[in-house]
PDB file of C-alpha atoms in Angstrom:
ATOM      1  CA  UNK A   1    -113.403   6.767 -64.450  1.00  0.00           C
ATOM      2  CA  UNK A   2    -111.977  10.042 -63.193  1.00  0.00           C
ATOM      3  CA  UNK A   3    -113.238  11.364 -59.816  1.00  0.00           C
ATOM      4  CA  UNK A   4    -115.046  14.685 -59.581  1.00  0.00           C
ATOM      5  CA  UNK A   5    -112.692  16.073 -56.910  1.00  0.00           C
ATOM      6  CA  UNK A   6    -114.920  19.025 -56.055  1.00  0.00           C
ATOM      7  CA  UNK A   7    -117.252  16.560 -54.217  1.00  0.00           C
ATOM      8  CA  UNK A   8    -114.531  14.574 -52.419  1.00  0.00           C
ATOM      9  CA  UNK A   9    -112.900  15.499 -49.080  1.00  0.00           C
ATOM     10  CA  UNK A  10    -109.321  14.351 -48.862  1.00  0.00           C
ATOM     11  CA  UNK A  11    -109.113  13.207 -45.263  1.00  0.00           C
ATOM     12  CA  UNK A  12    -107.158   9.902 -45.346  1.00  0.00           C
ATOM     13  CA  UNK A  13    -104.341   8.285 -47.186  1.00  0.00           C
ATOM     14  CA  UNK A  14    -106.605   6.320 -49.567  1.00  0.00           C
ATOM     15  CA  UNK A  15    -108.172   9.605 -50.836  1.00  0.00           C
ATOM     16  CA  UNK A  16    -104.756  11.180 -51.077  1.00  0.00           C
ATOM     17  CA  UNK A  17    -103.402   8.339 -53.116  1.00  0.00           C
ATOM     18  CA  UNK A  18    -106.313   8.405 -55.655  1.00  0.00           C
ATOM     19  CA  UNK A  19    -105.976  12.203 -55.936  1.00  0.00           C
ATOM     20  CA  UNK A  20    -102.208  11.992 -56.363  1.00  0.00           C
ATOM     21  CA  UNK A  21    -102.395   9.230 -59.081  1.00  0.00           C
ATOM     22  CA  UNK A  22    -105.336  10.795 -60.895  1.00  0.00           C
ATOM     23  CA  UNK A  23    -103.469  14.032 -61.093  1.00  0.00           C
ATOM     24  CA  UNK A  24    -100.588  12.242 -62.774  1.00  0.00           C
ATOM     25  CA  UNK A  25     -98.571  12.054 -59.533  1.00  0.00           C
ATOM     26  CA  UNK A  26     -97.871  15.763 -60.030  1.00  0.00           C
ATOM     27  CA  UNK A  27     -97.963  18.431 -57.242  1.00  0.00           C
ATOM     28  CA  UNK A  28     -98.172  21.053 -60.042  1.00  0.00           C
ATOM     29  CA  UNK A  29    -101.354  19.466 -61.480  1.00  0.00           C
ATOM     30  CA  UNK A  30    -102.921  18.899 -58.059  1.00  0.00           C
ATOM     31  CA  UNK A  31    -102.368  22.548 -57.022  1.00  0.00           C
ATOM     32  CA  UNK A  32    -103.478  23.955 -60.447  1.00  0.00           C
ATOM     33  CA  UNK A  33    -106.612  21.890 -60.946  1.00  0.00           C
ATOM     34  CA  UNK A  34    -107.957  21.724 -57.414  1.00  0.00           C
ATOM     35  CA  UNK A  35    -106.236  24.157 -55.035  1.00  0.00           C
ATOM     36  CA  UNK A  36    -108.507  23.535 -52.120  1.00  0.00           C
ATOM     37  CA  UNK A  37    -108.012  19.777 -52.454  1.00  0.00           C
ATOM     38  CA  UNK A  38    -104.282  20.256 -52.748  1.00  0.00           C
ATOM     39  CA  UNK A  39    -104.355  22.085 -49.392  1.00  0.00           C
ATOM     40  CA  UNK A  40    -106.176  19.058 -47.881  1.00  0.00           C
ATOM     41  CA  UNK A  41    -103.614  16.727 -49.425  1.00  0.00           C
ATOM     42  CA  UNK A  42    -100.745  18.766 -47.919  1.00  0.00           C
ATOM     43  CA  UNK A  43    -102.365  18.787 -44.523  1.00  0.00           C
ATOM     44  CA  UNK A  44    -102.056  14.966 -44.517  1.00  0.00           C
ATOM     45  CA  UNK A  45     -98.239  15.293 -44.717  1.00  0.00           C
ATOM     46  CA  UNK A  46     -97.818  12.426 -47.084  1.00  0.00           C
ATOM     47  CA  UNK A  47     -94.215  11.314 -47.070  1.00  0.00           C
ATOM     48  CA  UNK A  48     -91.936  11.411 -50.169  1.00  0.00           C
ATOM     49  CA  UNK A  49     -91.455   7.638 -49.673  1.00  0.00           C
ATOM     50  CA  UNK A  50     -95.166   7.002 -49.897  1.00  0.00           C
ATOM     51  CA  UNK A  51     -95.440   9.247 -53.002  1.00  0.00           C
ATOM     52  CA  UNK A  52     -92.522   7.258 -54.467  1.00  0.00           C
ATOM     53  CA  UNK A  53     -94.470   4.012 -53.938  1.00  0.00           C
ATOM     54  CA  UNK A  54     -97.616   5.484 -55.426  1.00  0.00           C
ATOM     55  CA  UNK A  55     -95.755   6.782 -58.367  1.00  0.00           C
ATOM     56  CA  UNK A  56     -94.112   3.349 -58.979  1.00  0.00           C
ATOM     57  CA  UNK A  57     -97.497   1.756 -58.718  1.00  0.00           C
ATOM     58  CA  UNK A  58     -98.786   4.153 -61.440  1.00  0.00           C
ATOM     59  CA  UNK A  59     -95.885   3.233 -63.640  1.00  0.00           C
ATOM     60  CA  UNK A  60     -96.551  -0.484 -63.238  1.00  0.00           C
ATOM     61  CA  UNK A  61    -100.253   0.059 -63.918  1.00  0.00           C
ATOM     62  CA  UNK A  62     -99.361   1.930 -67.148  1.00  0.00           C
ATOM     63  CA  UNK A  63     -96.898  -0.771 -68.132  1.00  0.00           C
ATOM     64  CA  UNK A  64     -99.566  -3.391 -67.731  1.00  0.00           C
ATOM     65  CA  UNK A  65    -101.902  -1.438 -70.041  1.00  0.00           C
ATOM     66  CA  UNK A  66     -99.051  -1.010 -72.540  1.00  0.00           C
ATOM     67  CA  UNK A  67     -98.467  -4.761 -72.557  1.00  0.00           C
ATOM     68  CA  UNK A  68    -102.115  -5.507 -73.026  1.00  0.00           C
ATOM     69  CA  UNK A  69    -102.982  -6.357 -76.644  1.00  0.00           C
ATOM     70  CA  UNK A  70    -106.462  -4.942 -76.028  1.00  0.00           C
ATOM     71  CA  UNK A  71    -105.057  -1.443 -75.501  1.00  0.00           C
ATOM     72  CA  UNK A  72    -105.748   0.666 -78.638  1.00  0.00           C
ATOM     73  CA  UNK A  73    -102.570   1.114 -80.656  1.00  0.00           C
ATOM     74  CA  UNK A  74    -103.424   4.820 -81.013  1.00  0.00           C
ATOM     75  CA  UNK A  75    -103.214   5.219 -77.249  1.00  0.00           C
ATOM     76  CA  UNK A  76     -99.764   3.718 -76.839  1.00  0.00           C
ATOM     77  CA  UNK A  77     -97.644   6.735 -77.436  1.00  0.00           C
ATOM     78  CA  UNK A  78     -99.399   8.885 -74.916  1.00  0.00           C
ATOM     79  CA  UNK A  79     -99.429   6.238 -72.269  1.00  0.00           C
ATOM     80  CA  UNK A  80     -95.688   5.607 -72.956  1.00  0.00           C
ATOM     81  CA  UNK A  81     -94.951   9.302 -72.616  1.00  0.00           C
ATOM     82  CA  UNK A  82     -96.784   9.465 -69.309  1.00  0.00           C
ATOM     83  CA  UNK A  83     -94.835   6.427 -67.936  1.00  0.00           C
ATOM     84  CA  UNK A  84     -91.557   7.920 -69.188  1.00  0.00           C
ATOM     85  CA  UNK A  85     -92.285  11.245 -67.465  1.00  0.00           C
ATOM     86  CA  UNK A  86     -93.022   9.393 -64.144  1.00  0.00           C
ATOM     87  CA  UNK A  87     -89.828   7.392 -64.535  1.00  0.00           C
ATOM     88  CA  UNK A  88     -87.842  10.509 -64.959  1.00  0.00           C
ATOM     89  CA  UNK A  89     -89.253  11.923 -61.778  1.00  0.00           C
ATOM     90  CA  UNK A  90     -88.849   8.646 -59.961  1.00  0.00           C
ATOM     91  CA  UNK A  91     -85.150   8.216 -61.018  1.00  0.00           C
ATOM     92  CA  UNK A  92     -85.179   4.511 -59.978  1.00  0.00           C
ATOM     93  CA  UNK A  93     -84.034   1.359 -61.587  1.00  0.00           C
ATOM     94  CA  UNK A  94     -87.465  -0.201 -61.073  1.00  0.00           C
ATOM     95  CA  UNK A  95     -89.192   2.590 -62.977  1.00  0.00           C
ATOM     96  CA  UNK A  96     -86.623   2.539 -65.733  1.00  0.00           C
ATOM     97  CA  UNK A  97     -86.935  -1.257 -66.122  1.00  0.00           C
ATOM     98  CA  UNK A  98     -90.697  -1.033 -66.352  1.00  0.00           C
ATOM     99  CA  UNK A  99     -90.657   1.611 -69.041  1.00  0.00           C
ATOM    100  CA  UNK A 100     -87.898  -0.204 -70.933  1.00  0.00           C
ATOM    101  CA  UNK A 101     -89.920  -3.472 -70.992  1.00  0.00           C
ATOM    102  CA  UNK A 102     -93.022  -1.550 -72.065  1.00  0.00           C
ATOM    103  CA  UNK A 103     -91.128   0.187 -74.835  1.00  0.00           C
ATOM    104  CA  UNK A 104     -89.803  -3.041 -76.245  1.00  0.00           C
ATOM    105  CA  UNK A 105     -93.298  -4.447 -76.293  1.00  0.00           C
ATOM    106  CA  UNK A 106     -95.007  -1.566 -78.145  1.00  0.00           C
ATOM    107  CA  UNK A 107     -92.641  -0.732 -80.909  1.00  0.00           C
ATOM    108  CA  UNK A 108     -94.248  -3.065 -83.448  1.00  0.00           C
ATOM    109  CA  UNK A 109     -97.754  -1.950 -82.504  1.00  0.00           C
ATOM    110  CA  UNK A 110     -97.251   1.831 -82.911  1.00  0.00           C
ATOM    111  CA  UNK A 111     -99.054   3.586 -85.802  1.00  0.00           C
ATOM    112  CA  UNK A 112     -96.454   5.092 -88.157  1.00  0.00           C
ATOM    113  CA  UNK A 113     -97.379   8.688 -87.113  1.00  0.00           C
ATOM    114  CA  UNK A 114     -96.731   7.811 -83.454  1.00  0.00           C
ATOM    115  CA  UNK A 115     -93.322   6.247 -83.898  1.00  0.00           C
ATOM    116  CA  UNK A 116     -91.548   9.584 -84.050  1.00  0.00           C
ATOM    117  CA  UNK A 117     -93.368  10.699 -80.891  1.00  0.00           C
ATOM    118  CA  UNK A 118     -92.066   7.718 -78.978  1.00  0.00           C
ATOM    119  CA  UNK A 119     -88.624   8.363 -80.393  1.00  0.00           C
ATOM    120  CA  UNK A 120     -88.798  11.898 -79.107  1.00  0.00           C
ATOM    121  CA  UNK A 121     -89.799  10.680 -75.653  1.00  0.00           C
ATOM    122  CA  UNK A 122     -86.826   8.329 -75.662  1.00  0.00           C
ATOM    123  CA  UNK A 123     -84.409  11.107 -76.857  1.00  0.00           C
ATOM    124  CA  UNK A 124     -85.814  13.783 -74.516  1.00  0.00           C
ATOM    125  CA  UNK A 125     -87.880  16.756 -75.614  1.00  0.00           C
ATOM    126  CA  UNK A 126     -85.727  19.527 -74.048  1.00  0.00           C
ATOM    127  CA  UNK A 127     -82.418  20.849 -75.310  1.00  0.00           C
ATOM    128  CA  UNK A 128     -79.678  18.270 -74.954  1.00  0.00           C
ATOM    129  CA  UNK A 129     -77.961  20.245 -72.196  1.00  0.00           C
ATOM    130  CA  UNK A 130     -80.922  19.451 -69.909  1.00  0.00           C
ATOM    131  CA  UNK A 131     -80.235  15.746 -70.318  1.00  0.00           C
ATOM    132  CA  UNK A 132     -83.855  14.541 -70.179  1.00  0.00           C
ATOM    133  CA  UNK A 133     -85.315  11.494 -71.850  1.00  0.00           C
ATOM    134  CA  UNK A 134     -84.957   7.774 -71.358  1.00  0.00           C
ATOM    135  CA  UNK A 135     -81.467   7.504 -72.878  1.00  0.00           C
ATOM    136  CA  UNK A 136     -80.032  10.040 -70.365  1.00  0.00           C
ATOM    137  CA  UNK A 137     -82.045   8.459 -67.500  1.00  0.00           C
ATOM    138  CA  UNK A 138     -80.543   5.084 -68.273  1.00  0.00           C
ATOM    139  CA  UNK A 139     -77.059   6.512 -68.281  1.00  0.00           C
ATOM    140  CA  UNK A 140     -77.640   8.328 -64.987  1.00  0.00           C
ATOM    141  CA  UNK A 141     -78.727   5.043 -63.405  1.00  0.00           C
ATOM    142  CA  UNK A 142     -75.539   3.374 -64.806  1.00  0.00           C
ATOM    143  CA  UNK A 143     -77.418   1.288 -67.278  1.00  0.00           C
ATOM    144  CA  UNK A 144     -75.408   2.132 -70.421  1.00  0.00           C
ATOM    145  CA  UNK A 145     -76.687  -1.134 -71.951  1.00  0.00           C
ATOM    146  CA  UNK A 146     -80.260   0.070 -71.719  1.00  0.00           C
ATOM    147  CA  UNK A 147     -79.281   3.577 -72.874  1.00  0.00           C
ATOM    148  CA  UNK A 148     -77.722   2.048 -75.973  1.00  0.00           C
ATOM    149  CA  UNK A 149     -80.800  -0.093 -76.632  1.00  0.00           C
ATOM    150  CA  UNK A 150     -83.154   2.930 -76.194  1.00  0.00           C
ATOM    151  CA  UNK A 151     -80.984   4.794 -78.810  1.00  0.00           C
ATOM    152  CA  UNK A 152     -81.236   1.935 -81.164  1.00  0.00           C
ATOM    153  CA  UNK A 153     -85.032   1.855 -80.758  1.00  0.00           C
ATOM    154  CA  UNK A 154     -85.304   5.621 -81.222  1.00  0.00           C
ATOM    155  CA  UNK A 155     -83.302   5.574 -84.414  1.00  0.00           C
ATOM    156  CA  UNK A 156     -85.310   2.653 -85.769  1.00  0.00           C
ATOM    157  CA  UNK A 157     -88.657   4.307 -84.979  1.00  0.00           C
ATOM    158  CA  UNK A 158     -87.667   7.613 -86.527  1.00  0.00           C
ATOM    159  CA  UNK A 159     -86.306   5.985 -89.703  1.00  0.00           C
ATOM    160  CA  UNK A 160     -89.339   3.831 -90.026  1.00  0.00           C
ATOM    161  CA  UNK A 161     -91.664   6.725 -89.589  1.00  0.00           C
ATOM    162  CA  UNK A 162     -89.759   8.697 -92.221  1.00  0.00           C
ATOM    163  CA  UNK A 163     -89.947   5.755 -94.607  1.00  0.00           C
ATOM    164  CA  UNK A 164     -93.707   5.861 -94.266  1.00  0.00           C
ATOM    165  CA  UNK A 165     -93.876   9.540 -95.142  1.00  0.00           C
ATOM    166  CA  UNK A 166     -94.381  10.926 -91.657  1.00  0.00           C
ATOM    167  CA  UNK A 167     -93.153  14.495 -91.268  1.00  0.00           C
ATOM    168  CA  UNK A 168     -89.643  14.017 -92.710  1.00  0.00           C
ATOM    169  CA  UNK A 169     -88.198  17.110 -91.000  1.00  0.00           C
ATOM    170  CA  UNK A 170     -89.467  15.994 -87.598  1.00  0.00           C
ATOM    171  CA  UNK A 171     -88.072  12.491 -88.192  1.00  0.00           C
ATOM    172  CA  UNK A 172     -84.698  13.977 -89.221  1.00  0.00           C
ATOM    173  CA  UNK A 173     -84.598  16.124 -86.025  1.00  0.00           C
ATOM    174  CA  UNK A 174     -85.346  13.044 -83.924  1.00  0.00           C
ATOM    175  CA  UNK A 175     -82.546  11.102 -85.668  1.00  0.00           C
ATOM    176  CA  UNK A 176     -80.119  14.012 -85.242  1.00  0.00           C
ATOM    177  CA  UNK A 177     -81.034  14.452 -81.551  1.00  0.00           C
ATOM    178  CA  UNK A 178     -80.565  10.734 -80.863  1.00  0.00           C
ATOM    179  CA  UNK A 179     -77.142  10.770 -82.568  1.00  0.00           C
ATOM    180  CA  UNK A 180     -76.186  13.802 -80.581  1.00  0.00           C
ATOM    181  CA  UNK A 181     -77.168  12.084 -77.330  1.00  0.00           C
ATOM    182  CA  UNK A 182     -75.282   8.972 -78.346  1.00  0.00           C
ATOM    183  CA  UNK A 183     -72.174  11.108 -79.089  1.00  0.00           C
ATOM    184  CA  UNK A 184     -72.473  12.950 -75.772  1.00  0.00           C
ATOM    185  CA  UNK A 185     -72.773   9.650 -73.805  1.00  0.00           C
ATOM    186  CA  UNK A 186     -70.194   7.840 -75.938  1.00  0.00           C
ATOM    187  CA  UNK A 187     -72.624   5.081 -76.797  1.00  0.00           C
TER     188      UNK A 187
END
């Protein structure tokens, strides 16, 4: 259950950790949603290393939920996207590995409409020149093997979604983007 942050004083690391994680490990969201609480957070001078650990913990917690068969299939794409976003901020092999394992575990559980959403997360949602997404992250971390596997998963998800009459133009864009990323990275 989410905390009502208006009623909480952030005076110690435990409070700061809960606040940081509930705000998606995002300084932007902390500052936008609760500016006064963000000021309290900043006054604690939380180190980047501690934030790194908290972000990794959030990724592992999300991975656990993604691996749990009790998690509703309709929630998988959003949880996956959140974990992927954190992994991109984290830029670490541990984060990438956790998201990679979670991705492999959810592909067969995704509703058809959500398959293209996960493919877009894998490909990256920005223009290719910005090199976002899990394929590029894998390549940046010198894991071309994982980059190639992510590309294979993305293409498969997009093609399967299209086969099941999900927005064909969107599926085609996801396929074309994945192929362009593959070409750019020589995968």
